[in-house]
Amino acid sequence: MIEIKNLCKSYNGVMALNNVTMDINDDDIFGLIGTNGAGKSTLLRIISGVIKQDSGEVLVDGESVFENPSAKEKLCFISDSDMFPQNSTPASMSEICRAVYKDFDQTRFEFMSNKLGMGKNSNIRNYSKGMKRQLKLLLALSSGAKYILCDEAFDGLDPVIRQTVKSIMAEEVYDRKIVPVIASHNLREIEDISGRIGLLHKGSVLLSEQLEDIKFQSQKFQVVLQDVSQEATISSLIHPISIDRSGSLFTVIARGQRDGIKKAVNSLDPVFFEFLPLTLEEIFITETEACGYDLRKIFA
Amino acid sequence: MIEVNYQDPRAIYEQLVDKYEILIATGVFKKDERLPSVRSIASKLSVNPNTVQKAFSILEDNGYIYSVKGKGSFVAEPSSLRKDRIRKWQETLSDLIAEAIKLGFSREDCINEVATIYDKEGRKK
């Protein structure tokens, strides 16, 4: 388990993380999402011990990570930026990894890199962006590390490789109990594979919960009221996060459980009333909008 | 045989529960037959094993499957599942008929419509 407590980090006076507290539990896939510049990469870099926080702490299975090789062996960070040294090859990279990760699975790495058509001694400089990403993922999945931190690692992979990587991850979660932490903007994908979600905005945590619970606690519905003036009544009854009107049809997102909202809305005897599925994308948008992140207002 | 539909608004575990219920109720999986393992389903569908585990727990809680430690999950006696699925089907049907009535269908129209569809589907089998 990774415990993140009151983490703060600023770069030249710009606050990147502001009092971040969240837990990343074992036996699950954690999805890290957030607005651009929210601090996702900073958080992952601190967790993996690449940079040091200003205050607060990160404990990986109870140990602090920074400059602690035994804790670092449990972590593998797939950075978003290019991390390969000059003139490196798959063989030289696996050698570096073997030095760091005692349980590095060389046979597996060679088998998989071979399958993906990466020559053992081919120069990584000549690889495409997608192939570099594949190689990073391969190294991480062969590393034997428990926590695999992926900074937008799936972005830029073709659909076939993507499915394959997700399948391998699913097997590893089951067999070795690895804990993937996946930062991404592909919300649909995160929604499909993560059990737990952390939502960051401007360096703070907006949500850190089981995805099922988030969906259970927020509802989206459409309603046609008998009289448009009832909008005020509905607002006072259920305190919507967002309410969108087109003609006499209202589309509402509100916090609360389904039964309570159903009762409240039905008490107004609406002409039409229906719950709609709430996607992670909508949760993302409404939660960040509630914090004043609405760019339509800027461009309007 | 089992696929995840990403356009489906239902959660993946709900889709899995639904699909396995149908496969068991229609006799594709026979009584006491072993279901594929959680690991192989998760790997094949590229989904979180916890999601598959959750679907299996729900099926087990409802008594549709049973698990044997170290051996996997097996299909239970399907008669209660069949009853439940029939009830679900009847609920869906009554929603559809309520809508047909709103659209102005007579009793006759509904029966004719059902008969036509039944014949068409029956021919496919």
Coordinates of C-alpha atoms in Angstrom, one line a residue:
Chain A
M1 CA 0.0 0.0 0.0
I2 CA 1.2 3.5 -0.8
E3 CA 0.2 6.1 1.7
I4 CA 0.5 9.7 0.7
K5 CA 0.2 12.2 3.5
N6 CA -0.1 16.0 3.4
L7 CA 2.3 16.1 0.4
C8 CA 3.4 19.6 -0.8
K9 CA 5.7 20.5 -3.6
S10 CA 6.4 23.8 -5.3
Y11 CA 8.6 24.7 -8.2
N12 CA 10.1 28.2 -8.0
G13 CA 7.2 29.4 -5.9
V14 CA 4.5 27.7 -8.0
M15 CA 2.5 25.3 -6.0
A16 CA 2.4 21.9 -7.9
L17 CA 1.0 19.8 -5.0
N18 CA -0.9 21.3 -2.2
N19 CA -1.5 19.1 0.8
V20 CA -2.2 15.9 -1.1
T21 CA -3.4 13.0 1.0
M22 CA -4.5 9.7 -0.6
D23 CA -4.0 5.9 -0.3
I24 CA -3.2 3.5 -3.1
N25 CA -4.4 0.1 -1.9
D26 CA -3.1 -3.2 -2.8
D27 CA -4.9 -5.7 -5.1
D28 CA -6.3 -3.1 -7.4
I29 CA -5.6 -0.9 -10.4
F30 CA -5.4 2.8 -9.5
G31 CA -6.4 5.4 -12.0
L32 CA -4.9 8.9 -11.6
I33 CA -6.7 11.6 -13.5
G34 CA -6.7 15.3 -13.5
T35 CA -6.7 18.6 -15.4
N36 CA -3.5 19.7 -17.3
G37 CA -1.0 20.8 -14.8
A38 CA -2.8 19.3 -11.9
G39 CA 0.3 17.7 -10.5
K40 CA -0.2 14.1 -11.7
S41 CA 3.4 13.7 -13.0
T42 CA 4.8 15.5 -10.0
L43 CA 3.0 13.1 -7.7
L44 CA 4.2 10.0 -9.5
R45 CA 7.8 11.4 -9.5
I46 CA 7.6 11.9 -5.8
I47 CA 6.1 8.5 -5.1
S48 CA 8.9 6.9 -7.1
G49 CA 11.6 9.0 -5.4
V50 CA 12.8 10.8 -8.5
I51 CA 12.2 14.2 -6.8
K52 CA 11.8 15.1 -3.2
Q53 CA 8.8 16.7 -1.7
D54 CA 8.9 20.0 0.3
S55 CA 6.8 18.6 3.1
G56 CA 4.6 15.6 3.9
E57 CA 5.5 12.0 3.4
V58 CA 5.1 9.0 1.1
L59 CA 5.2 5.5 2.5
V60 CA 5.5 2.5 0.3
D61 CA 4.6 -0.6 2.3
G62 CA 5.5 1.5 5.4
E63 CA 8.8 2.7 4.1
S64 CA 9.9 6.1 2.9
V65 CA 11.2 5.9 -0.7
F66 CA 13.6 8.8 -1.2
E67 CA 17.1 7.5 -1.4
N68 CA 16.0 4.1 -0.1
P69 CA 17.0 1.4 -2.6
S70 CA 15.1 -1.4 -0.9
A71 CA 11.8 0.5 -1.1
K72 CA 12.6 1.7 -4.7
E73 CA 12.9 -1.9 -5.8
K74 CA 9.2 -2.3 -5.3
L75 CA 8.5 0.6 -7.7
C76 CA 8.9 1.0 -11.4
F77 CA 8.1 4.4 -12.9
I78 CA 7.4 4.7 -16.6
S79 CA 8.1 8.3 -17.3
D80 CA 6.3 10.3 -19.9
S81 CA 9.5 11.8 -21.1
D82 CA 12.4 10.1 -23.0
M83 CA 14.5 8.3 -20.4
F84 CA 16.9 6.2 -22.6
P85 CA 20.6 7.1 -22.4
Q86 CA 22.4 7.7 -25.7
N87 CA 23.2 4.7 -27.8
S88 CA 21.3 2.3 -25.5
T89 CA 19.9 -1.0 -26.8
P90 CA 17.3 -3.3 -25.4
A91 CA 20.2 -5.5 -24.1
S92 CA 21.9 -2.6 -22.4
M93 CA 18.6 -1.4 -20.9
S94 CA 17.8 -4.8 -19.4
E95 CA 21.3 -4.9 -17.9
I96 CA 20.7 -1.6 -16.1
C97 CA 17.3 -2.8 -14.9
R98 CA 18.8 -6.1 -13.7
A99 CA 21.2 -4.1 -11.5
V100 CA 18.3 -2.3 -9.8
Y101 CA 15.7 -5.0 -9.8
K102 CA 16.8 -8.3 -8.3
D103 CA 13.8 -10.1 -9.6
F104 CA 14.1 -8.8 -13.2
D105 CA 12.8 -11.6 -15.5
Q106 CA 15.4 -11.6 -18.3
T107 CA 13.9 -14.6 -20.1
R108 CA 10.5 -13.0 -20.2
F109 CA 11.9 -9.7 -21.3
E110 CA 13.9 -11.3 -24.2
F111 CA 10.9 -13.4 -25.2
M112 CA 8.5 -10.4 -25.4
S113 CA 11.0 -7.9 -27.0
N114 CA 11.7 -10.5 -29.6
K115 CA 8.0 -11.0 -30.2
L116 CA 7.6 -7.2 -30.7
G117 CA 10.4 -7.3 -33.2
M118 CA 13.0 -5.4 -31.2
G119 CA 16.5 -6.5 -32.0
K120 CA 18.6 -7.2 -28.9
N121 CA 21.3 -4.9 -30.0
S122 CA 19.3 -2.4 -32.1
N123 CA 19.9 1.2 -31.2
I124 CA 16.9 2.7 -29.4
R125 CA 17.6 6.1 -31.0
N126 CA 16.1 4.7 -34.2
Y127 CA 12.9 3.6 -32.5
S128 CA 9.6 5.3 -33.1
K129 CA 7.8 7.0 -30.2
G130 CA 5.4 4.1 -29.9
M131 CA 8.2 1.5 -29.9
K132 CA 10.0 3.4 -27.1
R133 CA 6.9 3.3 -25.1
Q134 CA 6.5 -0.4 -25.7
L135 CA 10.1 -1.0 -24.5
K136 CA 9.5 1.0 -21.4
L137 CA 6.4 -1.0 -20.6
L138 CA 8.2 -4.3 -21.3
L139 CA 11.0 -3.3 -18.9
A140 CA 8.5 -2.3 -16.2
L141 CA 6.5 -5.5 -16.6
S142 CA 9.6 -7.6 -16.5
S143 CA 11.1 -5.7 -13.5
G144 CA 9.3 -7.7 -10.8
A145 CA 8.3 -4.5 -9.1
K146 CA 5.0 -4.5 -7.2
Y147 CA 4.0 -1.0 -8.1
I148 CA 4.0 0.0 -11.7
L149 CA 3.6 3.8 -12.0
C150 CA 2.6 4.7 -15.6
D151 CA 2.6 8.3 -16.6
E152 CA 0.4 8.3 -19.7
A153 CA 2.0 5.1 -20.6
F154 CA -0.8 3.8 -22.8
D155 CA -1.1 7.0 -24.8
G156 CA 0.5 6.6 -28.2
L157 CA 0.2 2.8 -28.4
D158 CA -1.7 1.2 -31.2
P159 CA -4.9 -0.7 -30.3
V160 CA -3.4 -4.1 -30.6
I161 CA -0.4 -3.4 -28.3
R162 CA -2.8 -1.6 -25.9
Q163 CA -5.0 -4.6 -25.6
T164 CA -2.0 -6.8 -25.2
V165 CA -0.5 -4.7 -22.5
K166 CA -3.8 -4.5 -20.6
S167 CA -4.1 -8.3 -20.8
I168 CA -0.6 -8.8 -19.5
M169 CA -1.4 -6.3 -16.7
A170 CA -4.6 -8.2 -15.8
E171 CA -2.6 -11.4 -15.6
E172 CA 0.1 -9.8 -13.4
V173 CA -2.5 -8.3 -11.1
Y174 CA -3.9 -11.7 -10.6
D175 CA -0.7 -13.7 -10.5
R176 CA 1.8 -11.4 -8.8
K177 CA -0.6 -9.0 -7.1
I178 CA 1.1 -6.0 -8.8
V179 CA -0.5 -2.6 -8.3
P180 CA -0.6 -0.5 -11.5
V181 CA -1.0 3.2 -11.0
I182 CA -2.1 4.7 -14.3
A183 CA -2.2 8.4 -15.0
S184 CA -4.1 9.1 -18.2
H185 CA -6.5 11.4 -19.9
N186 CA -8.2 8.5 -21.6
L187 CA -11.1 8.4 -19.1
R188 CA -13.0 5.7 -20.8
E189 CA -10.0 3.4 -20.5
I190 CA -9.4 4.3 -16.9
E191 CA -13.0 3.7 -16.1
D192 CA -12.8 0.2 -17.6
I193 CA -9.7 -1.0 -15.8
S194 CA -9.4 0.9 -12.5
G195 CA -11.1 0.0 -9.3
R196 CA -10.1 3.2 -7.5
I197 CA -9.7 6.7 -8.9
G198 CA -7.8 9.8 -7.7
L199 CA -8.8 13.1 -9.3
L200 CA -6.4 16.0 -9.0
H201 CA -7.0 19.6 -9.8
K202 CA -4.5 22.4 -9.2
G203 CA -2.4 20.3 -6.9
S204 CA -5.3 19.2 -4.7
V205 CA -7.3 16.0 -4.5
L206 CA -10.9 16.4 -5.5
L207 CA -11.8 12.8 -5.3
S208 CA -10.1 9.6 -4.1
E209 CA -12.6 6.8 -4.0
Q210 CA -13.8 3.5 -5.4
L211 CA -15.2 4.3 -8.8
E212 CA -18.4 2.3 -7.9
D213 CA -18.9 4.5 -4.8
I214 CA -18.5 7.7 -6.8
K215 CA -21.1 6.5 -9.3
F216 CA -23.4 5.4 -6.5
Q217 CA -23.2 8.8 -4.9
S218 CA -23.9 11.0 -7.9
Q219 CA -26.8 10.7 -10.3
K220 CA -27.6 12.1 -13.7
F221 CA -31.2 12.4 -14.9
Q222 CA -33.4 14.1 -17.4
V223 CA -36.7 15.5 -16.4
V224 CA -39.6 17.4 -18.0
L225 CA -41.4 19.4 -15.4
Q226 CA -45.1 20.4 -15.7
D227 CA -44.1 24.0 -15.3
V228 CA -40.6 25.4 -16.0
S229 CA -40.9 27.6 -12.9
Q230 CA -40.5 24.4 -10.9
E231 CA -36.7 24.6 -11.7
A232 CA -36.2 26.6 -8.5
T233 CA -38.1 24.0 -6.4
I234 CA -36.0 21.2 -7.9
S235 CA -32.8 23.1 -7.1
S236 CA -33.8 23.6 -3.5
L237 CA -34.8 19.9 -3.2
I238 CA -31.7 18.2 -4.5
H239 CA -28.9 20.9 -4.7
P240 CA -27.7 19.9 -8.2
I241 CA -24.0 20.1 -9.2
S242 CA -25.1 21.0 -12.7
I243 CA -28.4 21.8 -14.4
D244 CA -28.8 22.2 -18.1
R245 CA -32.0 23.4 -19.7
S246 CA -33.0 23.0 -23.3
G247 CA -36.7 23.9 -23.8
S248 CA -38.6 22.2 -21.2
L249 CA -36.1 19.4 -20.7
F250 CA -33.7 19.6 -17.8
T251 CA -30.6 17.5 -17.6
V252 CA -29.4 17.4 -14.0
I253 CA -26.4 15.9 -12.2
A254 CA -26.7 15.8 -8.5
R255 CA -25.1 14.2 -5.5
G256 CA -27.1 11.7 -3.6
Q257 CA -28.4 8.2 -3.9
R258 CA -30.9 7.1 -6.6
D259 CA -33.8 6.5 -4.3
G260 CA -33.7 9.8 -2.5
I261 CA -33.5 11.7 -5.8
K262 CA -36.3 9.7 -7.3
K263 CA -38.6 10.5 -4.4
A264 CA -37.8 14.2 -4.5
V265 CA -38.3 14.5 -8.2
N266 CA -41.4 12.4 -8.3
S267 CA -43.0 14.6 -5.6
L268 CA -43.2 17.3 -8.3
D269 CA -45.2 14.9 -10.5
P270 CA -43.0 15.4 -13.6
V271 CA -44.2 14.8 -17.2
F272 CA -41.0 12.7 -17.9
F273 CA -38.3 11.5 -15.7
E274 CA -35.4 9.1 -16.4
F275 CA -31.9 8.3 -14.9
L276 CA -29.0 8.3 -17.3
P277 CA -25.7 6.5 -16.9
L278 CA -23.0 8.7 -15.4
T279 CA -19.6 8.4 -17.1
L280 CA -16.2 9.1 -15.5
E281 CA -15.9 11.9 -18.0
E282 CA -19.0 13.6 -16.7
I283 CA -17.8 13.2 -13.1
F284 CA -14.5 14.7 -14.1
I285 CA -16.1 17.7 -15.8
T286 CA -18.7 18.4 -13.1
E287 CA -16.2 18.1 -10.3
T288 CA -13.6 20.3 -11.9
E289 CA -16.3 22.8 -13.0
A290 CA -17.5 23.0 -9.4
C291 CA -13.9 24.2 -8.7
G292 CA -14.2 26.9 -11.3
Y293 CA -12.5 25.0 -14.2
D294 CA -14.8 25.9 -17.0
L295 CA -13.0 27.1 -20.1
R296 CA -16.2 27.7 -22.1
K297 CA -16.6 30.8 -19.9
I298 CA -13.1 32.1 -21.0
F299 CA -13.9 31.6 -24.7
A300 CA -17.5 32.8 -24.6
Chain B
M1 CA -18.3 -16.0 -26.6
I2 CA -18.2 -13.3 -24.0
E3 CA -17.4 -9.8 -25.0
V4 CA -17.4 -6.4 -23.3
N5 CA -19.3 -3.7 -25.0
Y6 CA -17.7 -0.3 -24.3
Q7 CA -20.8 1.5 -25.6
D8 CA -22.9 -0.2 -23.0
P9 CA -23.7 2.2 -20.2
R10 CA -23.7 -0.7 -17.7
A11 CA -20.6 -1.4 -15.7
I12 CA -18.4 -4.3 -17.0
Y13 CA -19.2 -6.5 -14.0
E14 CA -22.9 -6.1 -14.7
Q15 CA -22.5 -7.0 -18.3
L16 CA -20.5 -10.1 -17.3
V17 CA -23.2 -11.2 -14.8
D18 CA -25.9 -10.7 -17.4
K19 CA -24.0 -12.7 -20.1
Y20 CA -23.1 -15.6 -17.8
E21 CA -26.7 -15.7 -16.5
I22 CA -27.9 -16.1 -20.1
L23 CA -25.3 -18.7 -21.0
I24 CA -26.3 -20.7 -17.9
A25 CA -30.0 -20.3 -18.3
T26 CA -30.0 -21.3 -21.9
G27 CA -27.9 -24.4 -21.2
V28 CA -24.7 -23.4 -22.9
F29 CA -22.9 -24.1 -19.6
K30 CA -24.3 -27.3 -18.2
K31 CA -24.9 -28.1 -14.5
D32 CA -21.6 -28.8 -12.7
E33 CA -19.6 -27.6 -15.7
R34 CA -16.5 -25.6 -14.8
L35 CA -16.5 -21.9 -15.8
P36 CA -13.3 -20.4 -17.2
S37 CA -11.0 -19.0 -14.5
V38 CA -11.1 -15.4 -13.4
R39 CA -7.5 -15.0 -14.6
S40 CA -8.2 -16.3 -18.1
I41 CA -11.4 -14.2 -18.5
A42 CA -9.6 -11.0 -17.3
S43 CA -6.7 -11.6 -19.6
K44 CA -8.9 -12.4 -22.6
L45 CA -11.1 -9.3 -22.1
S46 CA -8.2 -7.1 -20.9
V47 CA -10.1 -6.1 -17.8
N48 CA -9.3 -5.8 -14.1
P49 CA -9.4 -9.3 -12.5
N50 CA -11.3 -7.7 -9.6
T51 CA -14.1 -6.9 -12.0
V52 CA -14.4 -10.5 -13.1
Q53 CA -14.1 -11.6 -9.4
K54 CA -17.0 -9.2 -8.5
A55 CA -19.2 -10.7 -11.3
F56 CA -18.5 -14.2 -10.0
S57 CA -19.2 -13.2 -6.4
I58 CA -22.6 -11.9 -7.5
L59 CA -23.4 -15.0 -9.5
E60 CA -22.4 -17.1 -6.5
D61 CA -24.4 -15.0 -4.0
N62 CA -27.4 -15.5 -6.2
G63 CA -26.8 -19.3 -6.1
Y64 CA -26.2 -19.6 -9.9
I65 CA -22.6 -20.9 -9.5
Y66 CA -20.6 -22.4 -6.7
S67 CA -16.9 -22.5 -6.1
V68 CA -14.7 -25.3 -5.0
K69 CA -11.5 -24.1 -3.3
G70 CA -8.5 -24.6 -5.5
K71 CA -10.6 -25.9 -8.4
G72 CA -12.6 -22.9 -9.6
S73 CA -16.3 -22.0 -10.2
F74 CA -18.9 -24.4 -11.3
V75 CA -22.5 -24.1 -12.6
A76 CA -25.2 -24.7 -10.0
E77 CA -28.6 -26.2 -10.6
P78 CA -30.0 -23.8 -13.2
S79 CA -33.8 -23.9 -12.4
S80 CA -33.9 -20.9 -10.1
L81 CA -31.8 -18.9 -12.5
R82 CA -34.2 -19.8 -15.3
K83 CA -37.1 -18.6 -13.2
D84 CA -35.3 -15.3 -12.4
R85 CA -34.4 -14.8 -16.0
I86 CA -38.0 -15.4 -17.1
R87 CA -39.2 -12.9 -14.5
K88 CA -36.7 -10.4 -15.8
W89 CA -37.9 -11.0 -19.4
Q90 CA -41.5 -10.5 -18.3
E91 CA -40.6 -7.2 -16.7
T92 CA -38.9 -6.0 -19.9
L93 CA -41.8 -7.2 -21.9
S94 CA -44.3 -5.4 -19.8
D95 CA -42.3 -2.1 -20.2
L96 CA -42.4 -2.6 -24.0
I97 CA -46.1 -3.3 -24.0
A98 CA -46.7 -0.3 -21.9
E99 CA -44.8 1.7 -24.5
A100 CA -46.8 0.1 -27.3
I101 CA -50.0 1.1 -25.7
K102 CA -48.8 4.7 -25.4
L103 CA -47.9 4.5 -29.2
G104 CA -51.5 3.5 -29.8
F105 CA -51.2 -0.3 -30.4
S106 CA -54.3 -2.3 -29.8
R107 CA -54.2 -5.7 -28.1
E108 CA -54.6 -7.3 -31.5
D109 CA -51.7 -5.2 -33.0
C110 CA -49.4 -6.3 -30.1
I111 CA -50.2 -10.0 -30.5
N112 CA -49.7 -9.8 -34.3
E113 CA -46.4 -8.1 -33.8
V114 CA -45.2 -10.7 -31.3
A115 CA -46.4 -13.5 -33.6
T116 CA -44.5 -12.1 -36.6
I117 CA -41.3 -11.6 -34.6
Y118 CA -41.6 -15.1 -33.1
D119 CA -41.9 -16.7 -36.5
K120 CA -39.0 -14.7 -37.9
E121 CA -36.7 -15.5 -34.9
G122 CA -37.9 -19.2 -34.9
R123 CA -36.9 -19.6 -38.5
K124 CA -33.3 -18.5 -37.7
K125 CA -32.9 -21.3 -35.2

